[in-house]
Each structure stands twice: as structure tokens, then as C-alpha cells.
């Protein structure tokens, strides 16, 4: 690969970033179109306290500021791809000092290609802070115990450098300004013997949470039921919940639903159909903010489960389940995201909690 032009700061670049470039940044269901690989020269400027945290930045993060020196694009990661390809020394670098640009495909009936795009705030990913001369091709995690491998959250990129338009003069030499939060203890290099159960126990989280922050660990596939299978058995075997199995398999919902009658509430229907109010809301988005104890309108057709968790399933039924079980050994040498550590807080749905009535005042 030919040597690409570089900025004056490439010699002192000390961090390699990999950011997920989304089709629509900030969307509820993000779609990654490519990965942006960025070399930059940064300094760690501030430890984030509880007074400074906010969107994309948490207490304990480290604020990093500096300049982008070069960038390249990689396709979205797959379970089969090299987890360290973004650390390869050789990349298809684009214009020095600027973010790489991505060309989306034309979507019929459009005939002309869409506009070029690049990574924008918000963007999440990982970073390796260390001696970039240690990087190899193909990409591997360098043997450098003093280097830092951590999560990263992009906070600002390509903004003004200072008053008076000085940025227009220095940008070609320095590269685009960049600011991101370095997030310690938010990624984990998988070791021999690691499983979802072991990692969840080690870090005080759950298998479901690990799957939520690592979509590759939530891959789904078909199984065929055998004698003795129930939803309870399958949920325990595959480290999930009965209601999540119902979500993956719409055939487990009643075809004719439930038509509400006078006095029906979400709370009572959850009891009747052996599920939870939260999952009834998920099955019925029109009622996702309906108070659990308020009477429902009469004559409304709601989606409800058809099979109780303890009822035997038909033998030979094909169902979708998570493929990676909690006890399955993960491939050593890769890496996964870890969820942020949180303190014990009050329930999120305090607006919808059935509070016991105040006791009557004492009478003399």
C-alpha cells in the first residue's frame, strides 16, 4: 500500500479511534453503515465529575482533546470479521487531517447517488491509546501493557479552533479538531474460559444486558422443540425470558387476541395471561403509557400470549431463540462492550406504581 500524505501531527499521533458511523445519528434504532478509523493526537484534559456528566459522558470518564491526523473507512463488523481489523497499521487512508467520507448506495427509484456522509456526533466506539508504531498488519491487539484500550464517545469534531477564523488557517496543518470521552472499564478483552454467565457475574450485570450492548451476542437462530420443552425450560436454557421468546416468535401470541371488557386493566390482564405489564405494553404500543391500574377502553383488541410458560410445547415446533447460551465459551482474543456501572436507583416507572393508601389518622 502506498504511503498516504499526512499532517504535521501524524508523528505525534497517540490514539487510534474506531467509531460506528450511523445512517441516521441519534435514531432510536441505529443502523451502522461503516466504521470510521481515526488516528489523532490528543491530550487528556479532565476527569469528569458528577457535575460535568451528561449525554455521551459519564462520571469517571476522561475528556480528551486534540486533532485528527488521518481517517479511513471499514465495513460494519460481522461475527466472522477480525475484531482487531481497525488496529491494522495499513488502512485505506483518505484526505489527511479530515474525516473519511462514505458514499451511500442509491435507493430506487432514485437514480443519482446520495450525498457523501461522514461520522457525526453522537458516535460511539472504542480507542487504543498507545504507541501507534506498534500496530501491525493484519490488525492485532499490541502487546503493550501500558497502553489503554477503552470505550470512546465522540463529543465534538470539526468545530472552530478559536476566535477570528483562525481555524481556516491552521486546519490544513493540524487537522480537524476532535474531542471525545475516554471510558475506562467499558470494553473487555475476552479470555480463555469466559462465558456470558461468568462475565455477568464478574461485573455485576446480567446476560440480557450484555446482549443488549453487544448485538453480536444476541444472534438468533431456529431450534426444534422436543418432548418436555416449555417456555420456562427454553428461557432458562438460552438465558433469556419467556416474554422475549414470545417477542421473537409471534406465533406464541393468541391469533384472536383479547377483546377488553368492562373493568379490564393492564395489571389484571398481565396476571390472567401470566406475563408482565411491561410486555403487554410492548405487544401493544398504543398503550405503552397507559397506567397499569386504569380501566382500559371497552372493545379494544389487544395482543396477548397464547401459551402459559409451564405448558408443554408441541414437539417439532420451530422457534427462534438466542444462539449463544449463557454458559457457551466465547472466542478468546476478541472483545466486547461492558455496560456502565450504575448505583441502585429507584424504579424507573414511579409514575405508574400502585401506592398503598395512607393509613387513616389515629383517632383519640
XYZ file of C-alpha atoms in Angstrom:
364
model
C 0.000 0.000 0.000
C 1.421 3.396 -0.977
C 2.286 5.937 1.696
C -0.510 8.494 2.023
C 0.044 12.205 2.782
C -0.081 13.078 6.481
C -0.431 16.185 8.615
C 2.354 17.665 10.704
C 0.930 15.983 13.822
C 0.973 12.409 12.489
C 4.412 11.859 14.039
C 2.961 12.525 17.497
C -0.393 10.782 16.965
C -1.048 8.692 20.067
C -4.540 7.233 19.745
C -6.421 5.076 17.247
C -10.204 5.528 17.326
C -12.871 3.287 15.841
C -16.319 4.894 15.707
C -19.587 3.428 14.458
C -20.929 5.660 11.678
C -24.728 5.561 11.754
C -27.089 6.052 8.852
C -29.154 8.438 10.983
C -27.185 9.638 14.058
C -29.335 9.664 17.172
C -32.008 7.361 15.703
C -33.940 5.128 18.107
C -32.815 2.013 16.218
C -29.325 2.855 14.880
C -28.074 1.285 11.653
C -24.295 1.170 11.218
C -23.268 1.847 7.609
C -19.500 1.731 8.178
C -16.805 2.126 10.798
C -14.641 5.231 10.886
C -10.989 4.559 11.803
C -9.217 7.697 13.014
C -5.661 8.481 14.094
C -5.343 11.589 16.229
C -3.012 13.434 18.538
C -4.732 14.161 21.844
C -4.122 15.084 25.429
C -6.182 14.004 28.416
C -7.545 17.245 29.803
C -10.073 16.476 32.511
C -11.548 13.747 34.707
C -15.322 14.024 34.504
C -17.047 14.509 37.856
C -20.710 14.167 38.733
C -21.139 17.898 37.996
C -19.904 17.534 34.431
C -21.617 14.388 33.179
C -24.347 14.464 30.568
C -25.296 12.911 27.214
C -22.406 10.757 25.991
C -20.205 11.445 29.011
C -20.354 9.792 32.434
C -18.770 10.321 35.826
C -15.277 8.798 35.738
C -14.759 9.366 32.008
C -11.664 11.229 30.825
C -12.082 14.179 28.458
C -9.603 14.003 25.564
C -8.974 16.867 23.136
C -6.703 17.187 20.136
C -6.535 16.974 16.352
C -7.425 14.363 13.772
C -4.468 13.384 11.569
C -5.987 10.839 9.154
C -9.041 8.635 8.738
C -10.251 5.591 6.814
C -13.421 3.528 6.469
C -14.110 -0.124 7.258
C -17.343 -2.051 6.610
C -19.598 -2.883 9.585
C -18.190 -5.645 11.766
C -19.584 -9.178 11.483
C -19.140 -12.231 13.732
C -16.692 -13.609 11.140
C -14.541 -10.481 10.750
C -11.270 -9.815 12.572
C -12.201 -7.973 15.807
C -8.932 -6.026 15.605
C -9.023 -5.038 11.913
C -9.357 -1.394 12.960
C -5.918 -1.652 14.623
C -4.196 -2.694 11.394
C -1.273 -0.414 10.565
C -2.272 -0.257 6.902
C -5.654 1.282 6.118
C -7.200 2.887 3.046
C -6.495 6.399 4.356
C -8.402 9.277 2.742
C -7.584 13.021 2.819
C -5.109 13.820 5.637
C -6.489 15.824 8.538
C -10.136 15.185 7.604
C -12.798 12.634 8.452
C -13.268 9.928 5.837
C -16.375 10.222 3.642
C -18.840 7.429 2.888
C -20.849 7.072 -0.318
C -24.306 5.558 0.379
C -25.872 3.389 -2.299
C -28.713 4.776 -4.386
C -32.124 3.521 -3.283
C -34.715 3.006 -6.060
C -36.485 4.888 -7.526
C -33.599 7.378 -7.070
C -31.155 7.253 -9.967
C -28.420 9.535 -8.652
C -26.172 8.509 -5.742
C -26.966 10.180 -2.397
C -24.724 12.827 -0.895
C -21.464 11.813 0.750
C -21.669 11.404 4.527
C -19.174 11.226 7.378
C -19.219 10.475 11.088
C -21.123 12.998 13.202
C -21.911 13.466 16.877
C -23.217 11.363 18.585
C -20.977 8.398 17.771
C -19.810 5.548 19.975
C -16.861 3.219 19.638
C -13.524 2.232 21.141
C -9.996 3.616 21.282
C -6.456 2.386 21.779
C -4.190 4.949 23.412
C -0.554 3.996 22.954
C 2.439 3.881 20.628
C 0.944 3.643 17.122
C 4.253 2.363 15.733
C 3.427 -0.962 17.426
C 0.435 -1.538 15.133
C 0.737 -4.395 12.638
C -0.999 -5.689 9.528
C -3.240 -7.648 9.796
C -4.608 -5.973 12.907
C -3.942 -7.446 16.353
C -4.034 -6.007 19.863
C -0.415 -4.929 20.515
C 1.485 -6.430 23.450
C 1.728 -3.135 25.314
C 0.573 -3.360 28.948
C 0.875 0.407 29.448
C -1.446 1.215 26.553
C -5.118 1.929 27.232
C -7.935 0.057 25.485
C -11.232 1.715 26.373
C -14.624 2.800 25.157
C -14.994 6.154 23.415
C -17.837 8.594 22.841
C -17.414 11.367 20.262
C -18.341 14.764 21.730
C -17.165 17.274 19.113
C -15.373 17.187 15.789
C -14.544 19.707 13.084
C -15.656 22.789 15.008
C -13.960 26.201 15.183
C -10.401 26.335 16.527
C -10.646 29.782 18.047
C -11.924 33.340 17.533
C -11.275 35.266 14.347
C -11.489 32.356 11.927
C -8.031 31.100 12.811
C -9.242 27.552 12.156
C -9.274 28.176 8.403
C -5.558 28.931 8.535
C -4.343 26.116 10.791
C -6.666 23.277 9.773
C -4.574 22.093 6.793
C -1.547 21.743 9.081
C -3.190 20.391 12.231
C -6.289 18.542 11.019
C -9.852 18.756 12.289
C -10.275 19.441 15.991
C -11.670 16.482 17.919
C -12.968 15.942 21.436
C -14.116 12.625 22.869
C -14.730 10.921 26.197
C -12.433 8.026 27.014
C -14.469 5.482 29.000
C -12.381 3.189 31.233
C -13.689 -0.308 32.024
C -16.291 -0.221 29.253
C -14.673 -2.841 26.989
C -13.301 -6.268 27.806
C -10.772 -8.446 26.006
C -12.213 -11.968 26.144
C -10.002 -14.519 27.875
C -9.990 -18.309 27.667
C -12.885 -19.701 29.715
C -15.035 -16.559 29.568
C -18.778 -17.005 29.086
C -21.734 -14.654 29.349
C -22.582 -16.093 32.767
C -19.045 -15.599 34.066
C -18.704 -12.059 32.704
C -22.135 -11.040 34.024
C -21.248 -12.316 37.499
C -17.802 -10.701 37.428
C -19.131 -7.243 36.565
C -22.428 -7.321 38.437
C -24.676 -7.250 35.401
C -26.960 -9.675 33.543
C -26.716 -11.805 30.433
C -29.578 -9.818 28.883
C -27.730 -6.527 29.460
C -24.539 -7.883 27.889
C -26.561 -8.936 24.853
C -28.202 -5.512 24.685
C -24.852 -3.684 24.421
C -23.340 -6.348 22.124
C -25.804 -7.160 19.321
C -23.482 -9.900 18.012
C -24.087 -11.804 21.260
C -27.847 -11.606 20.690
C -27.820 -13.519 17.401
C -30.967 -15.570 16.918
C -31.499 -18.859 15.179
C -34.020 -21.691 14.900
C -34.356 -24.699 17.181
C -36.817 -27.584 17.041
C -38.725 -28.334 20.228
C -38.500 -31.777 21.818
C -40.506 -33.651 24.423
C -40.575 -31.753 27.715
C -39.863 -28.318 26.274
C -41.799 -25.421 27.754
C -41.247 -21.695 27.506
C -39.832 -21.761 31.034
C -37.365 -24.508 30.083
C -36.278 -22.766 26.868
C -35.887 -19.405 28.611
C -33.630 -20.942 31.269
C -31.641 -22.956 28.718
C -30.933 -19.972 26.459
C -30.508 -17.302 29.129
C -33.493 -15.175 28.225
C -37.054 -14.527 29.368
C -40.375 -16.056 28.435
C -41.644 -12.733 27.151
C -38.576 -12.255 24.940
C -39.222 -15.693 23.413
C -42.782 -14.575 22.740
C -41.457 -11.420 21.087
C -39.180 -13.483 18.814
C -41.998 -15.895 17.975
C -45.271 -14.089 17.168
C -46.960 -17.488 16.737
C -46.888 -17.746 20.537
C -49.400 -14.884 20.751
C -53.129 -15.561 20.523
C -54.290 -15.243 16.934
C -57.611 -13.715 18.001
C -56.080 -11.536 20.731
C -58.095 -10.348 23.707
C -61.080 -8.030 23.409
C -61.320 -5.869 26.501
C -64.423 -5.849 28.655
C -65.582 -3.548 31.414
C -63.076 -3.434 34.267
C -60.080 -4.811 32.357
C -56.738 -3.257 33.297
C -53.205 -3.934 32.117
C -52.348 -5.196 35.578
C -55.195 -7.725 35.617
C -54.525 -8.902 32.055
C -50.868 -9.466 32.936
C -51.994 -11.735 35.775
C -54.560 -13.522 33.614
C -52.083 -14.281 30.819
C -49.047 -14.980 33.023
C -46.963 -12.078 31.727
C -45.996 -8.568 32.847
C -47.431 -5.119 32.264
C -44.228 -4.015 30.544
C -44.514 -6.792 27.974
C -48.204 -6.129 27.377
C -47.202 -2.551 26.589
C -44.537 -3.838 24.215
C -47.057 -6.075 22.448
C -49.457 -3.117 22.250
C -47.531 0.125 21.544
C -50.716 2.228 21.572
C -50.924 1.558 25.317
C -47.252 1.911 26.256
C -48.068 4.819 28.594
C -51.415 3.598 29.850
C -51.425 3.426 33.687
C -51.458 -0.189 34.776
C -54.430 0.104 37.115
C -56.651 2.365 34.985
C -59.602 0.658 33.244
C -58.992 0.048 29.537
C -61.485 1.169 26.892
C -64.129 -1.494 26.262
C -63.949 -3.398 22.970
C -60.240 -2.843 22.254
C -58.374 -5.780 20.666
C -55.054 -6.383 22.450
C -52.212 -8.772 21.649
C -51.777 -11.285 24.471
C -49.813 -14.536 24.960
C -51.420 -17.800 23.842
C -49.313 -20.301 25.802
C -48.553 -20.308 29.506
C -44.864 -20.587 30.408
C -45.316 -24.001 32.042
C -47.467 -25.572 29.296
C -45.707 -28.237 27.146
C -44.896 -27.057 23.620
C -45.775 -29.108 20.560
C -42.911 -31.437 19.620
C -41.215 -30.478 16.350
C -42.162 -26.795 16.556
C -39.512 -24.457 15.080
C -38.816 -21.456 17.322
C -36.317 -18.596 17.252
C -34.017 -18.377 20.298
C -30.707 -16.662 21.200
C -27.931 -18.843 19.759
C -25.182 -18.012 22.263
C -26.178 -19.593 25.557
C -25.080 -18.112 28.899
C -22.657 -20.996 29.521
C -21.226 -21.073 25.975
C -17.489 -20.346 25.961
C -16.752 -17.192 23.973
C -13.909 -16.999 21.465
C -10.799 -15.836 23.322
C -8.899 -12.894 21.890
C -11.872 -10.813 20.798
C -13.529 -8.002 22.720
C -16.982 -6.944 23.860
C -18.598 -3.839 25.331
C -19.440 -3.680 29.032
C -22.446 -1.715 30.331
C -21.846 1.324 32.541
C -21.799 0.639 36.248
C -24.842 2.100 37.912
C -25.807 2.553 41.524
C -29.039 1.187 42.904
C -31.773 3.628 41.970
C -35.500 3.840 42.479
C -37.714 2.134 39.928
C -37.973 3.930 36.605
C -41.774 3.703 36.491
C -42.611 5.607 39.668
C -45.338 7.378 37.713
C -47.126 4.023 37.436
C -46.616 2.340 40.796
C -49.601 1.197 42.819
C -49.059 3.024 46.085
C -50.752 1.762 49.195
C -53.227 4.283 50.612
C -52.120 6.409 53.519
C -53.178 4.927 56.870
C -56.145 6.661 58.464
C -55.266 9.196 61.153
C -55.269 7.932 64.709
C -58.454 8.794 66.496
C -58.373 9.632 70.164
